[in-house]
Structures are given as structure tokens and as C-alpha cells.
XYZ file of C-alpha atoms in Angstrom:
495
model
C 0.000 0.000 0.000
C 1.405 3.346 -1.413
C 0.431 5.966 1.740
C 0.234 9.122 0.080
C 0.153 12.668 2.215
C -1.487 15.647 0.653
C -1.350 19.487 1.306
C -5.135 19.586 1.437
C -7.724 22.402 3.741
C -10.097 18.891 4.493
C -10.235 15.128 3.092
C -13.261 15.434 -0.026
C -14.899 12.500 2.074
C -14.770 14.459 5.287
C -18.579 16.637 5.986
C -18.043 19.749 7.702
C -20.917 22.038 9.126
C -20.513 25.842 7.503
C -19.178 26.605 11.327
C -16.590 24.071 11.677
C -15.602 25.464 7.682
C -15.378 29.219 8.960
C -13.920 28.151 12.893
C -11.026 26.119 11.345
C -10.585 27.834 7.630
C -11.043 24.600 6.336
C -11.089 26.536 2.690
C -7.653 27.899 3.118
C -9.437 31.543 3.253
C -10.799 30.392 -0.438
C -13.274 27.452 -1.202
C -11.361 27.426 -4.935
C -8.522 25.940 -3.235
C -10.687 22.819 -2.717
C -11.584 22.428 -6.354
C -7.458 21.497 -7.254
C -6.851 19.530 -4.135
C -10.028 17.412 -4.367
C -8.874 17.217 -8.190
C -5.823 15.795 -6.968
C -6.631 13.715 -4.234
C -9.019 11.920 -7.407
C -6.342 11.576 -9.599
C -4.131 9.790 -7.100
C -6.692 7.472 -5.614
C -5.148 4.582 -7.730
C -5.502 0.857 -6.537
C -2.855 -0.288 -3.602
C -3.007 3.541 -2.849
C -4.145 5.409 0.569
C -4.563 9.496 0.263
C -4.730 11.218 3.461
C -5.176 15.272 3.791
C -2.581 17.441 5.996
C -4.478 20.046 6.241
C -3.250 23.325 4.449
C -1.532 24.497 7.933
C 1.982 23.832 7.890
C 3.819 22.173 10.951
C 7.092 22.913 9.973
C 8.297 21.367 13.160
C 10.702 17.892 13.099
C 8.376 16.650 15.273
C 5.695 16.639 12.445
C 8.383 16.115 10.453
C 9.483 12.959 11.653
C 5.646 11.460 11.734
C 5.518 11.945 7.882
C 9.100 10.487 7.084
C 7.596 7.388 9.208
C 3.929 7.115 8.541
C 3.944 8.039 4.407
C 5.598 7.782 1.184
C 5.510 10.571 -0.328
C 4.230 14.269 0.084
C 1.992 15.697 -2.642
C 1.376 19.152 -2.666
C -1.108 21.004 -4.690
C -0.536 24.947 -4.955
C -1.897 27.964 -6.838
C -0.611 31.422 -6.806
C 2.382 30.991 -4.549
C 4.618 32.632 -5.502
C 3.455 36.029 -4.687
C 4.795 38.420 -1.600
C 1.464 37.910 0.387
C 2.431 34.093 0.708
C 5.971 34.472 1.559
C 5.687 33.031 5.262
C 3.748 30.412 4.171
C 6.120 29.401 1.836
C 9.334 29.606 3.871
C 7.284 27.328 6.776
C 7.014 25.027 3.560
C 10.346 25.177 2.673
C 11.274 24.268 6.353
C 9.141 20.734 6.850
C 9.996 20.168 3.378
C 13.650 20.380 3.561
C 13.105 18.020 6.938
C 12.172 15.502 4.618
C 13.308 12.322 3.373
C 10.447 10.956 0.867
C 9.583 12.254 -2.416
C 7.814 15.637 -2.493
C 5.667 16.333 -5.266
C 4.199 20.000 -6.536
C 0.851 20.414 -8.041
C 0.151 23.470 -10.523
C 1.925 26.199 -8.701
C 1.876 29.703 -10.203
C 3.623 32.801 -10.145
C 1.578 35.874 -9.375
C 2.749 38.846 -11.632
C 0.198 41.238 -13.458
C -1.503 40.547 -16.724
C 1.506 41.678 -18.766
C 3.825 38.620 -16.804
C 5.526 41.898 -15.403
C 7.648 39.763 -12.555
C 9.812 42.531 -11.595
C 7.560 43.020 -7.924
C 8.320 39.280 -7.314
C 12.225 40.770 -6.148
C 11.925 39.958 -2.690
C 10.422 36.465 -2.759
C 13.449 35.630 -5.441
C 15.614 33.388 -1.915
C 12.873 32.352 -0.795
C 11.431 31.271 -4.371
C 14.583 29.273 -4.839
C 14.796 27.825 -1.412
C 11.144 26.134 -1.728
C 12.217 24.946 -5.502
C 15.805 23.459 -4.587
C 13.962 21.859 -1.763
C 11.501 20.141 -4.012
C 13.714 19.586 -6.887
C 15.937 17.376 -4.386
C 13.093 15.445 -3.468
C 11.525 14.847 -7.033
C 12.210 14.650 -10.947
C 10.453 17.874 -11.606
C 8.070 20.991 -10.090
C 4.559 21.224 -12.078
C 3.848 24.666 -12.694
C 0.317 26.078 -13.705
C 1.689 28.114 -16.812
C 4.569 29.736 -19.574
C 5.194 32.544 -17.375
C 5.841 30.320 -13.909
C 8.038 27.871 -16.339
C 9.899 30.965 -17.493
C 9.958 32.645 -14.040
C 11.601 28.900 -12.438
C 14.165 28.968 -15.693
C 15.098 32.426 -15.100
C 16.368 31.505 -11.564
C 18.238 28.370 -12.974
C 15.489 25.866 -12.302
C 15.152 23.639 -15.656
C 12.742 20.694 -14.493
C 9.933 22.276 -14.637
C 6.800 20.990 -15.901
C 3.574 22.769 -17.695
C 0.983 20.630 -16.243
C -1.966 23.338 -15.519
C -4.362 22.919 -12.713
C -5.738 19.715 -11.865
C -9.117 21.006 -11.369
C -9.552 20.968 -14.603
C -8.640 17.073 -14.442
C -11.624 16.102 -12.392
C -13.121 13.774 -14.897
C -9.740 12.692 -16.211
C -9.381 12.625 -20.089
C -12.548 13.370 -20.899
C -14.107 16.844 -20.302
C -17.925 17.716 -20.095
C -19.720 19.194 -22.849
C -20.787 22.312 -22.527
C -24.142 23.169 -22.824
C -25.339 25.444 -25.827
C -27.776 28.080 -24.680
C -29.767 30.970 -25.440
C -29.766 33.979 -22.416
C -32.751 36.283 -22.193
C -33.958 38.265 -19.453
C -35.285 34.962 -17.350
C -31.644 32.909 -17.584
C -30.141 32.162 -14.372
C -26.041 33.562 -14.178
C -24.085 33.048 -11.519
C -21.078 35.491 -11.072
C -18.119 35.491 -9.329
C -15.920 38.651 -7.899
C -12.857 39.256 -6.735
C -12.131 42.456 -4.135
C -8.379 42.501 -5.265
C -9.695 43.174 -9.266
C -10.615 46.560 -8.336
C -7.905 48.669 -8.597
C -7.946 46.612 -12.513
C -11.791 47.074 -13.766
C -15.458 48.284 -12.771
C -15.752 44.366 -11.803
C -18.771 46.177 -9.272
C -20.670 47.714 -12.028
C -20.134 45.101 -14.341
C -21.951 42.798 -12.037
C -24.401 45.713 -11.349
C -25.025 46.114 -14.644
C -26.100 42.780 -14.929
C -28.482 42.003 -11.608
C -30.214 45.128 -12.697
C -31.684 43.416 -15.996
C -30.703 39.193 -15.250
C -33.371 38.819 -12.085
C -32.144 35.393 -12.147
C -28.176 36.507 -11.122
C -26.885 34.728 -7.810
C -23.008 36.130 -6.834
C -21.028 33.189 -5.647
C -18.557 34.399 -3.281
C -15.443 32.616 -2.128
C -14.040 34.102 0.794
C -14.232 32.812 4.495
C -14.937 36.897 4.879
C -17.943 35.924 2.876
C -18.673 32.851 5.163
C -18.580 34.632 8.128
C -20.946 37.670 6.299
C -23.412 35.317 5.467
C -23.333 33.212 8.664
C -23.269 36.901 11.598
C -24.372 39.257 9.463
C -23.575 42.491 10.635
C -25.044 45.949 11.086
C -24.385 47.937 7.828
C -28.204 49.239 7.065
C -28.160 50.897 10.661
C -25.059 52.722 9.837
C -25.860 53.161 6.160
C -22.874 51.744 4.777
C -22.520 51.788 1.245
C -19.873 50.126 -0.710
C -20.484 48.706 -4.386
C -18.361 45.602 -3.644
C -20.975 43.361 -1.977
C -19.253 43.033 1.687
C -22.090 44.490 3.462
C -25.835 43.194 4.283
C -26.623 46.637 2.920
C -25.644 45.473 -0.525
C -28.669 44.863 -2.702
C -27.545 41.016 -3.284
C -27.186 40.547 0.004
C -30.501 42.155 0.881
C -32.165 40.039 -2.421
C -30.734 36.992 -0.814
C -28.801 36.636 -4.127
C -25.349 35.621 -2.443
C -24.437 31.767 -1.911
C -20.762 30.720 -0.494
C -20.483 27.044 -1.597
C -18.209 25.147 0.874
C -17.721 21.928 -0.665
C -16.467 21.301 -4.271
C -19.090 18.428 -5.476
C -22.369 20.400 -4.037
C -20.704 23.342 -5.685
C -20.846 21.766 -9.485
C -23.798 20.302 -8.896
C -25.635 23.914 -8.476
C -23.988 25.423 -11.114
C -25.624 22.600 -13.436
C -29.066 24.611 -12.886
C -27.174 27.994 -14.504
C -27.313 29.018 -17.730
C -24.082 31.025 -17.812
C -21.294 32.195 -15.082
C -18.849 34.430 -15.660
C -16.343 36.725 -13.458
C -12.759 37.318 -12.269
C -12.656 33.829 -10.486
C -10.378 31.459 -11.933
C -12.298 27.885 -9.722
C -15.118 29.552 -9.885
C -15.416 29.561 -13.346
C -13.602 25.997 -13.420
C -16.480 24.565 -11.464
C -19.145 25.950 -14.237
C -16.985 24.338 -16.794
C -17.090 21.088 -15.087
C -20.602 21.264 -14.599
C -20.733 21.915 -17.877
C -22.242 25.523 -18.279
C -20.565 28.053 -20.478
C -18.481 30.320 -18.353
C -15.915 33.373 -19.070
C -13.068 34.342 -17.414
C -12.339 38.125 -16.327
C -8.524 38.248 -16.066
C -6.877 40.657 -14.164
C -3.719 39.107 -13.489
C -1.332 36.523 -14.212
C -2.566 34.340 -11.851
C -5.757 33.879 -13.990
C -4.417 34.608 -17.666
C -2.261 31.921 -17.162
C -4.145 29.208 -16.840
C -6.850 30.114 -19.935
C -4.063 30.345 -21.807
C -3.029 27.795 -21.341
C -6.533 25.507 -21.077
C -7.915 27.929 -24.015
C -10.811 28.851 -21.218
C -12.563 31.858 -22.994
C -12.232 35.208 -21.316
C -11.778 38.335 -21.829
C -9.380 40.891 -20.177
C -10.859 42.870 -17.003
C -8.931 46.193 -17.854
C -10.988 48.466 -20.303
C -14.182 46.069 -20.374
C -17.130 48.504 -20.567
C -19.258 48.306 -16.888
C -22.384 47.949 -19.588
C -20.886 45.022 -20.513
C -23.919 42.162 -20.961
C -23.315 38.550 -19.873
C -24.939 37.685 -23.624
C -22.404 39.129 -25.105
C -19.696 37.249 -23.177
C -21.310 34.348 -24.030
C -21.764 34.800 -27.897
C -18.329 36.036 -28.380
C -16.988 32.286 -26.505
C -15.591 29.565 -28.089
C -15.381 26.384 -26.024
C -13.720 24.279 -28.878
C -10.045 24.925 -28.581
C -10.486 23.668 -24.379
C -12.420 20.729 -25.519
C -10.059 19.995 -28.183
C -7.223 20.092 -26.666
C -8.138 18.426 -22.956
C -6.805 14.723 -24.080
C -3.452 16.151 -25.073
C -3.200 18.075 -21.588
C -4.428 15.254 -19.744
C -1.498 13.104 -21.379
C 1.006 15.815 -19.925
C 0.059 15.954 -16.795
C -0.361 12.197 -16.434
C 3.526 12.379 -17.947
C 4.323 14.741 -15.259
C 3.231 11.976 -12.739
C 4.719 9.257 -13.893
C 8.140 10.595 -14.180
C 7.640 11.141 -10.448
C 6.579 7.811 -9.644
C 2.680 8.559 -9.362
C 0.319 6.077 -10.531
C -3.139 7.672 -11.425
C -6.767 6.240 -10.995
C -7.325 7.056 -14.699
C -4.790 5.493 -16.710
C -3.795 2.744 -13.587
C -7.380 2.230 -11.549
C -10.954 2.549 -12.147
C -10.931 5.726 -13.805
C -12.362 6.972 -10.692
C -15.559 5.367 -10.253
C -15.016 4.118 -6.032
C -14.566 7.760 -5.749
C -17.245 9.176 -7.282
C -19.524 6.391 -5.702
C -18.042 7.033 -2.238
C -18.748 10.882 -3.008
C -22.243 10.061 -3.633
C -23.162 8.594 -0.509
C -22.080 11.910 1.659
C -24.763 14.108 2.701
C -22.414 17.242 1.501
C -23.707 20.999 2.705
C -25.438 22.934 0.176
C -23.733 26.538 -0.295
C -24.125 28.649 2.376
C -26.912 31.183 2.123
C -27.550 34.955 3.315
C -28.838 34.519 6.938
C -32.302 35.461 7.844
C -32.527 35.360 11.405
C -34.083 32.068 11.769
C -32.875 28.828 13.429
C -31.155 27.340 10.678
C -29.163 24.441 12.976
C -26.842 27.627 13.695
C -27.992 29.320 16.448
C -26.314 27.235 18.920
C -23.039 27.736 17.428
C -23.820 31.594 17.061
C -24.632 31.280 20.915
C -21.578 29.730 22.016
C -19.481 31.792 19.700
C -21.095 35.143 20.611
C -20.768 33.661 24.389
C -16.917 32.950 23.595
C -16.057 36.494 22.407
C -17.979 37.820 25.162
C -15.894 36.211 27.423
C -12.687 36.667 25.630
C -13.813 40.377 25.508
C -14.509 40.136 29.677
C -11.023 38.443 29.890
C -9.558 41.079 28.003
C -10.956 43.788 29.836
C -9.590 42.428 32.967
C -6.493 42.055 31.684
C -6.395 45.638 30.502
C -7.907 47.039 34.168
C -5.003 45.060 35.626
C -2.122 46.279 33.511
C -3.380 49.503 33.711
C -3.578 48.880 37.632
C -0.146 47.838 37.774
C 0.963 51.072 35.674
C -0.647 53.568 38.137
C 1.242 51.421 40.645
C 4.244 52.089 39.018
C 3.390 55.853 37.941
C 2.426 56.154 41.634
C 6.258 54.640 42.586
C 7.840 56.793 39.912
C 6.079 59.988 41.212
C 7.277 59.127 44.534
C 10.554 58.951 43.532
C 10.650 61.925 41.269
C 9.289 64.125 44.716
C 11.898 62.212 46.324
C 14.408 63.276 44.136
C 13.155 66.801 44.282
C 13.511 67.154 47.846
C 17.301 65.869 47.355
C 17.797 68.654 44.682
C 16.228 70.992 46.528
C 18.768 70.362 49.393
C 21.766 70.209 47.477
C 20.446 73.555 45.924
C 20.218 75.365 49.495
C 23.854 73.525 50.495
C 25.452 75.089 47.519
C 24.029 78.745 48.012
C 25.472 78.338 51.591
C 28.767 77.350 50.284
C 28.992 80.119 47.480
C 27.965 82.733 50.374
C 30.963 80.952 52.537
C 33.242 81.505 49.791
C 32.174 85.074 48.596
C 33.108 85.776 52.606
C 36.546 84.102 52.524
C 37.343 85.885 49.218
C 36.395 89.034 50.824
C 38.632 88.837 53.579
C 41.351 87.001 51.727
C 41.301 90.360 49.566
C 41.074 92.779 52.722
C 44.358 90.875 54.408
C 46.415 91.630 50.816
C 45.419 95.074 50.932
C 46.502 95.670 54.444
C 49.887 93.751 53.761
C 50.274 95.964 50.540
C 50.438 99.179 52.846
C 52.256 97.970 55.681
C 55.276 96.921 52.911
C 54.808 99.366 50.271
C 57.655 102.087 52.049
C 60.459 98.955 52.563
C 59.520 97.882 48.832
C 59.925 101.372 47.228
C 63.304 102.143 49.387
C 64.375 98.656 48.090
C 63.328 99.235 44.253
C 65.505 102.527 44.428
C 68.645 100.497 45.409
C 68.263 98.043 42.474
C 71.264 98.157 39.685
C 69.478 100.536 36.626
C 67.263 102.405 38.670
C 68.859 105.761 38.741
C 69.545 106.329 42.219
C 72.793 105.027 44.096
């Protein structure tokens, strides 16, 4: 029995409540990350094979260390954007259980983040730690699997040559063959789902693109990502009493939230499955877009960075660039200017690569080695999975005890924290009280020393005084012996 160990937020056969998904980020702060490490943890469910999840917190410790050198086989690790300055800690705690290592260590898809002109000048300071994390893997396997051209190029440019194109393996979920996707016709009663992404701001009106198209597509649901989103949808919070107003939907005083037109899936399958009853997603969300596709509902891409242009590129996903796109811009037209055939061509050959990509690293696959998947997908079916989380409306939805006991915990934590501020700041007036003290103390001392040295100036002015009044009274006494001697003296004149 190969025991296989993968980087993963939760096990795809493990059901988690939306609380235990928010309390202990099983989503890695983003519910896309589960679409490539459930992908994975497919693909490598071969026969004579066990797959168990790490969790996506590293231990970098040699205690954990030691437990996976004894207990496993190898380490696969999935990754996306990685390589970006935001992840640098997380990478270097990486580097450090990986370098503790003495099995094979695999990487999944990861990417350099640059923007959408591959610009990876900004990606200076992660360049040691970039090379740490690669010479790490690279003595530990045949090759790194990167998502894209530009990650390949950015890994040769710092000397690294085995480096594979292999994609995401999202896209991978059914193996070799990819779903059709459906051929539709959108009018004003089509259900779209969109996706958004805070960061694509700065890029495009991603805010009144999607306005523009709840305001005539009744129908639209935003699928958000975020455990931010999670946590939104779970507490609410208090925006329409203080009026906030913000045309990203983070508040309840968004109109999507207030439609109830906001879902946060949480796990991967449940997730496809919904998008099945769309007609057409779209959006700056790479997974979220991959999880239309594999449900097989025509879907666009938004790209605002590499992170995202890389892969379509590379899968020929249609999309079109976030920068310049018109907010007016209509989901029909995203649709009718996408062409699907160049992805569905060209799946088998990519499939082939990254099945390559495996083997050279000693991987069997459940595709090309197993049952193609089936024990999985049957397993799969038997969980009771959670649907995607939706906006809260006060009710008992099975939450409120958690709610309870978390409002109950912060409460506490709060009380805690206020009596561990009253007794610091106790122990400071204490201490301002002691310093005071000593400062009148000190005072007292100066003042003193300052009365003890006007007595001693006084003393001296006195001895001065009659130190000066004894010279004088010498000088006349001696002055008639002095002048009758200077008249004596050789040169004076007088004999």
C-alpha cells in the first residue's frame, strides 16, 4: 500500500458544518482551493493507494516532520498562486518541513503571481525564498509542475530547468474526458451566476459590471469565495443601521445581500452540482469559473492578473481581459463572443502531460492505472455534503447554537480582556504612583543640594572678601620697605 500525504484544507470524504468550515478555515481563506486539491486527491486514488489530507496548515516542526518520514511515502502538494509576496511566510514554513524531509515531495500546478503583462519585476523579494522552496523540491523529485509559460519561465530564469507545464488539476476532475458544454440561449429569465474578486478593483469596474447585470438578469446569484464571505453570510452584521454603502458586496446593505442573491459554496461536489441549474457564469474567479466548466455551463473568465491569464491560456478557457471592459458590458455578449472548442479539443493532449508529469515522479493515477475513478465518485455520492451557504435570515437554521456559544466565547474573551487591561493599567498607576514618589523624592534631594550650595557660594564670597582685605593691608604695611628697596636696584637711577 502506497500511503500518500497531501497538502489539502479537508479530506473530499470528510462533511463539515458551515461553522466548523469558517472556525477552522477549512477553505484555506478560499473554497477554490478545494476544487485542485479534491482534483488531486481523485487523480491519485489509484488501486494499492491510501490518500490522506494534511491540512493546508503547515507544521514545519521535526516533530511533524518525523511522523511523515515514518507514517507516508511521499508528500503531494497542490498549490496555486504561490509565488506572490502575500504568501511568503507560508512558503518559507514550507520550505522548512519540506527540507526536513526524506520521501519524495511532489508540486501540483503552482503559479507565479505577476500582473496581466507577466511583469515579474515586484516578485524581487520572494526571489531566496522562491529558490529555497524549488531546490527543496527539486531534491526530493524529478520535476516541479507549474500552472503556466510565465511560472516555467519565471523557475528557468532563476536556474530551475525541471519544470513541468501541467496546468491545474481542477480541470482534471473527470480525467481525459471533459464535459460538454451546454449550448444556450440567455434572455432576461436565464439564471447567471457570477463570481468577484475584491483585489480586481484597482484593474476594472468588476462592481458595475456585475451591477449592470443584476439590474436586468433577475435570475443573477453572486457566488462568493471568501471565508470573509462565510462569516458575512453566517453573523451578518449591522451595515443598514449605519448606512454603509460600498459597491463591492461586503455588506448586508448590498442589494444582493438584501435580495438573498449571495451563496458561499463550501464543498467542491455540491458546488458543481448547483452550477448545473445555470445558464451562464462568468467573473474574475479562476475555480469559480472551473467549477461551471465542469458542470458543464458556459463560463468566461475576467482576467486581471497573471494568476488567472495563465491558466486560460493555457486551457484555451474563454475570457476576456478585465482592464478596459465597458461596466455595460452584458453577460450575452460574453457568451456569444466564446468559443469552447479549442479547451475541448485540446483536454486529451493536456491530460497526457500531466499524467507524464506523474509518472516521471513515480505517481500512478486512478485514470490510466485504476478505475478511472468510479469508487470515488460512488463514495462521493453517498455523503450528505452541505449545500452553499446562504444569506442569513434570522431564523434557526441548525446555527444558532453555534452563534450562541461563539457570541458567548467572544464575550468572554472580551470580559477576559478587559480584565487584563484594568489590571495592567492597575499595575501602571502602581508604578506611575512609585515613579512619582521617587521623582518628589528626588526633588527634595535637589532641593537640598540647591540650598547647600548657596550656603557654600555665600561661605566663599566671605573668605574671598577677607582674603582680599588681608592683601590690601599687607600691601600698605610693605609698600615704604619695597619702594626704598626698588631705588637700590642696579638701573634704577639712584645710588
Amino acid at each position: 500500500m502506497k500511503r500518500i500525504l497531501i497538502r489539502s484544507g479537508k479530506s473530499p470524504f470528510r462533511v463539515a458544518s458551515p461553522t466548523e468550515f469558517i472556525q477552522q478555515d477549512l477553505i484555506g481563506t478560499n473554497t477554490g482551493n478545494l476544487i485542485f486539491s479534491d482534483s488531486a486527491h481523485k487523480m491519485l486514488s489509484a488501486p494499492d493507494t491510501e490518500v490522506t489530507s494534511n491540512g493546508i496548515r503547515t507544521d514545519p516542526s521535526a516533530r511533524r516532520a518525523a511522523e511523515i518520514n515514518e507514517q507516508y511515502d511521499v508528500f503531494v502538494v497542490p498549490l496555486a498562486n504561490a509565488f506572490r509576496p502575500t504568501f511568503r511566510a507560508s512558503l518559507d514554513r514550507l520550505s522548512t518541513l519540506i527540507e526536513q524531509l526524506t520521501i519524495p515531495v511532489v508540486v501540483f500546478g503552482v503559479g507565479a503571481q505577476a500582473p496581466d503583462d507577466y511583469d515579474t519585476g515586484w516578485l524581487g523579494p520572494m526571489e531566496a525564498s522562491v529558490r529555497r522552496f524549488a531546490s527543496a523540491v527539486l531534491e526530493r523529485s524529478a520535476s516541479i509542475g507549474v500552472r503556466g509559460e510565465l511560472t516555467a519561465r519565471y523557475l528557468n530564469d532563476l536556474g530551475f530547468k525541471d519544470v513541468d507545464i501541467i496546468g491545474c488539476p481542477s480541470m482534471f476532475l473527470y480525467g481525459s474526458t471533459f464535459p460538454e458544454i451546454r449550448a444556450v440561449e440567455l434572455t432576461a429569465d436565464s439564471r447567471i451566476a457570477v463570481n468577484l474578486s475584491p483585489d480586481a478593483i484597482p484593474v476594472g469596474d468588476i462592481s458595475g459590471i456585475a451591477r449592470h447585470a443584476w439590474e436586468r438578469y433577475p435570475h443573477l446569484t453572486y457566488y462568493a469565495q471568501n471565508t470573509d464571505d462565510a462569516e458575512l453570510l453566517l453573523w451578518g452584521d449591522t451595515s443598514p443601521e449605519r448606512g454603509v454603502e460600498d459597491p463591492f458586496p461586503r455588506h448586508l446593505s448590498h442589494p444582493l445581500l438584501r435580495e438573498n442573491k449571495v451563496r458561499m459554496p463550501l464543498d467542491p461536489a455540491t458546488w458543481i452540482e448547483e452550477l448545473r441549474g445555470y445558464d451562464f457564469a462568468y467573473g474574475t474567479r479562476i475555480h469559480g469559473n472551473v467549477a461551471a466548466l465542469l458542470a458543464g455551463t458556459p463560463s468566461v473568465v475576467l482576467t486581471h492578473d497573471s494568476r488567472t491569464l495563465e491558466l486560460c491560456r493555457y486551457f484555451d478557457i474563454p475570457h476576456r481581459q478585465l482592464d478596459g471592459l465597458p461596466a455595460g458590458t452584458d453577460p450575452r455578449e460574453l457568451y456569444e463572443q466564446a468559443d469552447f472548442s479549442a479547451m475541448l479539443k485540446g483536454h486529451g493532449e493536456r491530460f497526457d502531460r500531466i499524467v507524464a508529469f506523474l509518472d516521471r515522479n513515480g505517481l500512478k493515477n486512478t485514470y490510466t492505472h485504476g478505475d478511472g475513478g468510479a469508487a470515488f465518485d460512488a463514495r462521493m455520492a453517498e455523503l450528505e455534503l452541505p449545500a452553499s451557504m446562504p444569506v442569513w435570515d434570522g431564523s434557526d437554521d441548525g446555527q444558532m447554537r453555534y452563534r450562541l456559544s461563539r457570541l458567548r466565547e467572544q464575550i468572554t474573551a472580551a470580559g477576559e480582556q478587559t480584565r487584563k487591561q484594568a489590571k495592567e493599567s492597575k499595575n501602571l498607576r502602581g508604578r506611575l504612583a512609585e515613579a512619582e514618589e521617587r521623582a518628589d523624592e528626588t526633588a527634595r534631594k535637589l532641593d537640598t543640594l540647591a540650598r547647600e550650595l548657596a550656603a557654600t557660594r555665600k561661605a566663599l564670597t566671605a573668605v574671598e572678601r577677607r582674603v582680599t582685605g588681608i592683601d590690601k593691608r599687607l600691601l600698605v604695611r610693605l609698600g615704604p620697605a619695597l619702594r626704598r628697596r626698588t631705588r637700590k636696584l642696579p638701573g634704577s637711577g639712584k645710588n
